[in-house]
Coordinates of C-alpha atoms in Angstrom, one line a residue:
M27 CA 134.0 -44.3 -202.4
L28 CA 130.3 -43.8 -203.2
W29 CA 128.5 -41.5 -205.6
L30 CA 125.1 -41.3 -207.2
E31 CA 124.1 -41.7 -210.8
R32 CA 120.6 -40.8 -212.2
D33 CA 119.1 -42.3 -215.3
A34 CA 115.7 -40.8 -216.0
S35 CA 114.6 -43.7 -218.3
Q36 CA 114.7 -46.2 -215.5
G37 CA 111.7 -45.1 -213.5
Q38 CA 111.9 -46.1 -209.8
D39 CA 115.4 -47.5 -210.4
A40 CA 116.6 -44.1 -211.9
I41 CA 119.1 -43.6 -209.0
S42 CA 122.0 -46.0 -208.7
V43 CA 125.0 -46.0 -206.4
L44 CA 128.5 -46.3 -207.9
C45 CA 130.9 -48.0 -205.5
K46 CA 134.7 -47.9 -206.0
D47 CA 136.7 -50.5 -204.2
E48 CA 140.4 -50.5 -203.2
R49 CA 141.4 -52.0 -206.6
G50 CA 139.7 -49.1 -208.4
M51 CA 136.9 -51.3 -209.8
I52 CA 133.5 -49.6 -210.1
E53 CA 130.4 -51.5 -209.3
K54 CA 126.9 -50.2 -210.0
I55 CA 124.2 -51.0 -207.4
S56 CA 120.6 -49.9 -207.6
L57 CA 119.3 -47.9 -204.7
K58 CA 116.8 -50.6 -203.9
D59 CA 119.5 -53.3 -203.7
L60 CA 121.6 -51.0 -201.5
T61 CA 118.7 -50.4 -199.2
A62 CA 117.9 -54.1 -199.1
M63 CA 121.5 -54.8 -198.1
L64 CA 121.2 -52.4 -195.2
V65 CA 117.9 -53.8 -194.0
T66 CA 119.2 -57.4 -194.2
E67 CA 122.3 -56.4 -192.2
L68 CA 120.0 -54.7 -189.6
L69 CA 117.8 -57.8 -189.3
S70 CA 120.9 -60.1 -188.9
S71 CA 122.3 -57.8 -186.3
A72 CA 119.1 -57.6 -184.3
M73 CA 117.7 -61.1 -184.6
G74 CA 120.7 -63.3 -185.7
E75 CA 121.5 -65.2 -188.8
E76 CA 118.7 -67.8 -188.4
V77 CA 115.8 -65.3 -188.5
Q78 CA 112.8 -66.7 -190.5
K79 CA 112.3 -63.8 -192.8
E80 CA 109.3 -65.4 -194.6
Q81 CA 107.4 -65.3 -191.3
L82 CA 108.1 -61.6 -190.6
T83 CA 105.6 -58.8 -191.1
A84 CA 107.1 -55.3 -191.4
V85 CA 105.4 -52.3 -189.9
M86 CA 106.8 -48.9 -191.0
A87 CA 106.0 -45.4 -189.8
V88 CA 106.0 -42.9 -192.7
P89 CA 105.2 -39.2 -192.9
E90 CA 101.6 -38.3 -193.7
L91 CA 102.7 -37.0 -197.1
F92 CA 104.5 -40.2 -198.1
N93 CA 103.2 -41.1 -201.6
D94 CA 102.4 -44.4 -203.2
M95 CA 105.6 -44.5 -205.2
Q96 CA 107.7 -44.2 -202.1
K97 CA 105.6 -47.0 -200.4
E98 CA 106.0 -49.2 -203.4
F99 CA 109.8 -48.6 -203.3
L100 CA 109.8 -49.9 -199.6
Q101 CA 107.7 -52.9 -200.5
D102 CA 110.1 -53.9 -203.3
V103 CA 113.0 -53.5 -200.9
L104 CA 111.4 -55.8 -198.3
K105 CA 110.7 -58.4 -201.0
R106 CA 114.4 -58.3 -202.0
C107 CA 115.1 -58.9 -198.3
G108 CA 113.0 -62.1 -198.3
I109 CA 110.2 -60.7 -196.1
A110 CA 107.2 -62.5 -197.7
Q111 CA 104.4 -61.3 -195.4
G112 CA 104.6 -57.7 -196.9
V113 CA 104.6 -54.4 -195.1
E114 CA 102.0 -52.5 -193.0
F115 CA 102.3 -48.7 -193.2
V116 CA 101.2 -46.4 -190.3
T117 CA 101.5 -42.7 -190.6
E118 CA 103.7 -40.9 -188.0
P119 CA 100.8 -38.8 -186.6
V120 CA 98.8 -42.0 -186.0
A121 CA 101.9 -43.7 -184.5
I122 CA 102.3 -40.7 -182.1
G123 CA 98.6 -41.0 -181.1
K124 CA 99.0 -44.8 -180.4
A125 CA 102.2 -44.2 -178.4
Y126 CA 100.1 -41.9 -176.1
G127 CA 97.3 -44.5 -176.0
Y128 CA 95.1 -41.8 -177.6
E129 CA 92.8 -44.3 -179.4
R130 CA 91.6 -45.5 -176.0
K131 CA 90.0 -42.2 -175.1
A132 CA 86.3 -42.4 -174.7
H133 CA 85.1 -39.2 -176.4
R134 CA 85.4 -37.7 -179.9
R135 CA 88.2 -35.1 -179.8
L136 CA 90.8 -33.3 -181.8
A137 CA 94.6 -33.4 -181.1
L138 CA 97.6 -31.6 -182.6
T139 CA 100.7 -33.7 -183.1
V140 CA 104.1 -31.9 -183.1
N141 CA 106.9 -34.0 -184.5
F142 CA 110.1 -31.9 -184.2
G143 CA 113.1 -34.0 -185.0
A144 CA 116.5 -33.7 -186.6
M145 CA 115.3 -33.6 -190.2
A146 CA 112.1 -31.6 -190.2
L147 CA 109.2 -30.1 -188.2
R148 CA 105.8 -31.8 -188.9
V149 CA 102.5 -30.8 -187.4
S150 CA 99.2 -32.7 -187.9
L151 CA 95.6 -32.6 -186.9
L152 CA 94.5 -35.9 -185.5
K153 CA 90.8 -36.8 -185.1
L154 CA 89.6 -39.4 -182.6
E155 CA 86.2 -40.9 -183.3
D156 CA 84.9 -44.4 -182.2
H157 CA 88.4 -45.3 -181.1
E158 CA 89.8 -44.7 -184.6
L159 CA 92.5 -42.2 -185.4
Q160 CA 92.3 -40.1 -188.5
V161 CA 94.8 -37.6 -189.8
L162 CA 92.8 -34.5 -191.1
D163 CA 95.7 -32.5 -192.4
S164 CA 99.5 -32.1 -192.1
L165 CA 102.2 -29.4 -192.7
Q166 CA 105.9 -29.8 -192.7
D167 CA 108.9 -27.5 -192.7
F168 CA 112.3 -28.9 -193.6
K169 CA 114.1 -25.7 -192.7
T170 CA 113.0 -26.0 -189.1
S171 CA 114.9 -28.9 -187.6
G172 CA 117.4 -30.1 -185.1
R173 CA 120.2 -29.8 -187.7
E174 CA 119.2 -26.2 -188.4
M175 CA 119.6 -25.4 -184.7
D176 CA 123.0 -27.1 -184.7
K177 CA 124.1 -24.9 -187.5
V178 CA 123.0 -21.8 -185.5
R179 CA 125.0 -23.0 -182.5
L180 CA 128.0 -23.9 -184.7
T181 CA 128.0 -20.3 -186.0
A182 CA 127.9 -19.0 -182.5
Y183 CA 130.7 -21.4 -181.5
E184 CA 132.9 -20.2 -184.4
T185 CA 132.3 -16.6 -183.3
A186 CA 133.2 -17.4 -179.7
S187 CA 136.4 -19.2 -180.9
K188 CA 137.2 -16.5 -183.5
V189 CA 140.4 -15.5 -181.7
L190 CA 141.7 -19.0 -181.5
F191 CA 140.9 -19.6 -185.2
A192 CA 142.6 -16.4 -186.3
E193 CA 145.7 -17.1 -184.1
Y194 CA 146.0 -20.6 -185.5
Q195 CA 145.7 -19.3 -189.0
A196 CA 148.3 -16.6 -188.4
C197 CA 150.8 -19.1 -187.0
H198 CA 150.3 -22.0 -189.4
G199 CA 148.6 -20.5 -192.4
V200 CA 145.7 -23.0 -192.0
D201 CA 142.0 -22.0 -191.5
L202 CA 140.5 -24.5 -189.1
R203 CA 137.1 -23.9 -190.6
D204 CA 138.3 -25.6 -193.8
D205 CA 138.9 -28.8 -191.9
K206 CA 135.7 -30.8 -192.5
E207 CA 136.7 -33.4 -190.0
L208 CA 137.2 -30.8 -187.3
M209 CA 133.9 -29.0 -188.1
F210 CA 132.1 -32.4 -187.9
R211 CA 133.5 -32.9 -184.4
V212 CA 132.5 -29.4 -183.5
L213 CA 128.9 -30.2 -184.8
V214 CA 128.8 -33.4 -182.7
A215 CA 129.9 -31.4 -179.6
C216 CA 127.2 -28.9 -180.2
D217 CA 124.6 -31.6 -180.5
D218 CA 125.8 -33.2 -177.2
A219 CA 125.5 -29.8 -175.6
K220 CA 121.9 -29.4 -176.9
R221 CA 121.0 -32.6 -175.1
V222 CA 122.7 -31.6 -171.9
L223 CA 121.0 -28.2 -171.9
C224 CA 117.6 -29.8 -172.1
S225 CA 118.0 -30.7 -168.4
E226 CA 120.9 -28.6 -167.2
E227 CA 121.3 -24.8 -167.0
Q228 CA 124.8 -24.7 -168.4
T229 CA 127.5 -26.9 -170.0
T230 CA 130.9 -26.6 -171.7
I231 CA 131.4 -27.3 -175.4
E232 CA 134.9 -28.8 -175.8
V233 CA 136.8 -30.2 -178.8
D234 CA 140.2 -31.9 -178.2
Q235 CA 143.2 -32.5 -180.5
V236 CA 142.8 -29.4 -182.7
D237 CA 146.6 -29.1 -182.3
K238 CA 149.1 -30.9 -180.1
A239 CA 148.7 -28.3 -177.3
R240 CA 145.4 -26.7 -178.3
R241 CA 141.7 -27.3 -177.7
L242 CA 138.5 -25.4 -178.5
K243 CA 136.5 -24.7 -175.4
V244 CA 133.4 -22.5 -175.0
H245 CA 131.0 -22.1 -172.1
M246 CA 127.3 -22.3 -173.1
T247 CA 124.2 -21.6 -171.0
R248 CA 120.6 -22.6 -171.7
Q249 CA 119.6 -19.0 -171.8
K250 CA 122.2 -18.3 -174.5
M251 CA 121.1 -21.3 -176.5
E252 CA 117.4 -20.2 -176.4
E253 CA 118.4 -16.7 -177.5
L254 CA 120.3 -18.1 -180.5
C255 CA 117.5 -20.4 -181.5
E256 CA 114.5 -18.1 -180.7
D257 CA 113.5 -17.7 -184.3
I258 CA 113.5 -21.5 -184.9
Y259 CA 111.3 -22.1 -181.8
D260 CA 108.8 -19.4 -183.0
R261 CA 108.4 -21.4 -186.3
V262 CA 106.8 -24.2 -184.3
L263 CA 104.0 -21.9 -183.2
A264 CA 103.8 -20.3 -186.7
L265 CA 103.4 -23.7 -188.4
S266 CA 100.8 -24.8 -185.8
S267 CA 98.8 -21.6 -186.3
Q268 CA 98.9 -22.0 -190.0
L269 CA 97.6 -25.6 -189.8
L270 CA 94.7 -24.6 -187.5
G271 CA 93.9 -21.6 -189.8
D272 CA 93.9 -23.7 -193.0
N273 CA 91.3 -26.0 -191.4
S274 CA 89.2 -23.3 -189.6
V275 CA 90.0 -24.9 -186.2
R276 CA 90.2 -22.8 -183.1
Q277 CA 92.8 -23.3 -180.5
E278 CA 90.1 -24.0 -177.9
S279 CA 89.0 -27.0 -180.0
I280 CA 92.3 -28.8 -179.6
A281 CA 91.9 -31.2 -176.7
D282 CA 95.5 -32.4 -176.5
V283 CA 98.9 -31.6 -178.0
L284 CA 101.0 -34.7 -178.5
V285 CA 104.7 -34.1 -179.0
A286 CA 107.5 -36.3 -180.4
G287 CA 111.1 -35.8 -181.7
G288 CA 114.2 -35.0 -179.8
C289 CA 113.8 -31.2 -180.2
C290 CA 110.6 -31.3 -178.2
E291 CA 112.7 -32.1 -175.2
I292 CA 114.0 -28.5 -175.2
K293 CA 112.2 -26.7 -172.4
A294 CA 111.8 -23.5 -174.5
V295 CA 109.8 -25.4 -177.1
Q296 CA 107.6 -26.9 -174.4
D297 CA 107.1 -23.5 -172.8
K298 CA 106.0 -22.0 -176.2
L299 CA 103.5 -24.8 -176.8
R300 CA 102.1 -24.4 -173.3
S301 CA 101.7 -20.6 -173.8
M302 CA 99.7 -21.2 -177.0
F303 CA 97.7 -24.2 -176.0
R304 CA 97.6 -23.7 -172.2
S305 CA 97.2 -27.1 -170.4
Q306 CA 96.7 -29.3 -173.4
L307 CA 100.4 -30.2 -173.8
N308 CA 101.1 -33.9 -173.3
L309 CA 104.6 -35.2 -172.5
P310 CA 105.6 -38.9 -172.6
A311 CA 106.2 -40.1 -169.0
A312 CA 108.3 -43.2 -169.5
M313 CA 110.0 -42.8 -172.9
P314 CA 112.4 -40.4 -174.6
M315 CA 110.8 -37.9 -177.1
D316 CA 112.7 -39.4 -180.0
H317 CA 111.3 -42.9 -179.2
V318 CA 107.7 -41.8 -179.4
V319 CA 107.1 -42.8 -183.0
L320 CA 108.9 -46.1 -182.4
E321 CA 106.7 -46.8 -179.4
G322 CA 103.6 -46.1 -181.6
V323 CA 104.8 -48.6 -184.2
C324 CA 105.2 -51.2 -181.5
A325 CA 101.7 -50.5 -180.2
H326 CA 100.3 -50.8 -183.8
M327 CA 102.1 -54.1 -184.2
Q328 CA 100.5 -55.4 -180.9
Q329 CA 97.1 -54.3 -182.1
L330 CA 97.6 -56.1 -185.4
E331 CA 98.5 -59.3 -183.5
E332 CA 95.4 -59.0 -181.3
R333 CA 93.2 -58.5 -184.3
R334 CA 94.6 -61.6 -186.0
S335 CA 94.3 -63.6 -182.8
R336 CA 90.6 -62.5 -182.4
A337 CA 90.0 -63.4 -186.1
E338 CA 91.5 -66.9 -185.6
K339 CA 89.5 -67.3 -182.4
G340 CA 86.4 -66.2 -184.2
R341 CA 86.9 -68.9 -186.8
E342 CA 87.4 -71.5 -184.1
E343 CA 84.2 -70.4 -182.4
R344 CA 82.3 -70.6 -185.6
E345 CA 83.6 -74.1 -186.2
E346 CA 82.6 -75.1 -182.6
A347 CA 79.3 -73.2 -182.7
A348 CA 76.3 -75.0 -181.3
V349 CA 72.6 -75.0 -182.3
S350 CA 70.9 -72.3 -180.2
L351 CA 67.3 -73.7 -180.5
S352 CA 66.1 -77.3 -180.8
I353 CA 65.0 -78.2 -184.3
G354 CA 62.2 -80.7 -185.1
I355 CA 58.9 -81.4 -186.9
E356 CA 55.3 -81.4 -185.7
V357 CA 53.8 -84.9 -185.2
Q358 CA 50.4 -86.2 -184.2
G359 CA 48.9 -84.4 -181.3
G360 CA 50.5 -81.1 -182.2
I361 CA 53.7 -81.7 -180.4
M362 CA 57.2 -81.2 -181.7
H363 CA 59.4 -84.2 -182.2
K364 CA 63.0 -83.0 -181.7
L365 CA 65.5 -84.1 -184.3
I366 CA 68.4 -81.9 -183.3
Q367 CA 68.7 -80.9 -179.6
R368 CA 69.7 -77.5 -178.5
G369 CA 73.4 -77.4 -177.8
T370 CA 74.4 -79.8 -180.6
S371 CA 77.7 -78.9 -182.1
L372 CA 77.7 -77.6 -185.7
P373 CA 77.9 -78.9 -188.3
C374 CA 75.5 -81.8 -187.7
H375 CA 73.0 -84.1 -189.5
R376 CA 70.0 -86.1 -188.2
S377 CA 67.5 -88.3 -190.1
E378 CA 64.4 -90.4 -189.1
D379 CA 61.6 -92.1 -191.0
F380 CA 58.1 -90.8 -190.5
S381 CA 54.7 -91.9 -192.0
S382 CA 51.6 -89.9 -192.7
G383 CA 48.6 -90.4 -190.4
Y384 CA 46.2 -90.2 -193.4

């Protein structure tokens, strides 16, 4: 059993997790320690027990509105995990731009990033200049998300199954909607249906083992889903328009629309963005929408490695640099006596004895 405790006098460690084991003993763990335990387990699972943590550099994609205190929290967590190289932060809009290779574009331009995932809708203005990406402004809406759409579908699902719910309650005196485990399975089934309807015109939402001889089964079409979630889809355009208006940017000034997040796989969302921005919409060709930010983080990591490699190579070149012009002194007859020949490796030292002609 887990529950949270807050102590306002503890600053960043204000929130602790209280864990109750099978013996009834209660252990208090700070949120940082709990997060560090999860990260350590993730590293061990992904890279094995013998991973050299002190040689790792972490790269994290964070929302544009992520503050310094939140970044400091993550840095402390990684230190507790034994990652000595520190952490590099990249904002999600920049990661999206890197995933699309946007920094390789030749000309100065503006892009709109739309990150529509399970937790929130985030839109950002991304500026490209001299192969550098800069976030000009961002807006976010936590009420517009994949979970919100699942709740809408769940309500419709309950309505469609109203007869079955009522019949079961009349026979057994139990309201199925009070069964949290059942409602969770219904929510998972709705989420699976959402994914199917991104590519198919219709599907069946089905939940087994409601009773020994009963199951919940509802037929759902893409058109029906779009009707249920129409208001949520419209919020994508409303938030985008608000961002452009706040920054006095016309729609025609947006060269590209870069999308990310699982909800952007929904055809209705893509169609609405196309209707607003015409042909500027960009879709990832070889990766799922919900992997776009991850791909951008990987691209950022690769660029960091290339920069470090160039820096190390530059140091080697400076160490092996050669003299570009011969160096000497003027001797009798007005000619130069060369002391250091062109092409001599640096550093170098030469000396000779000379006498005056006077």
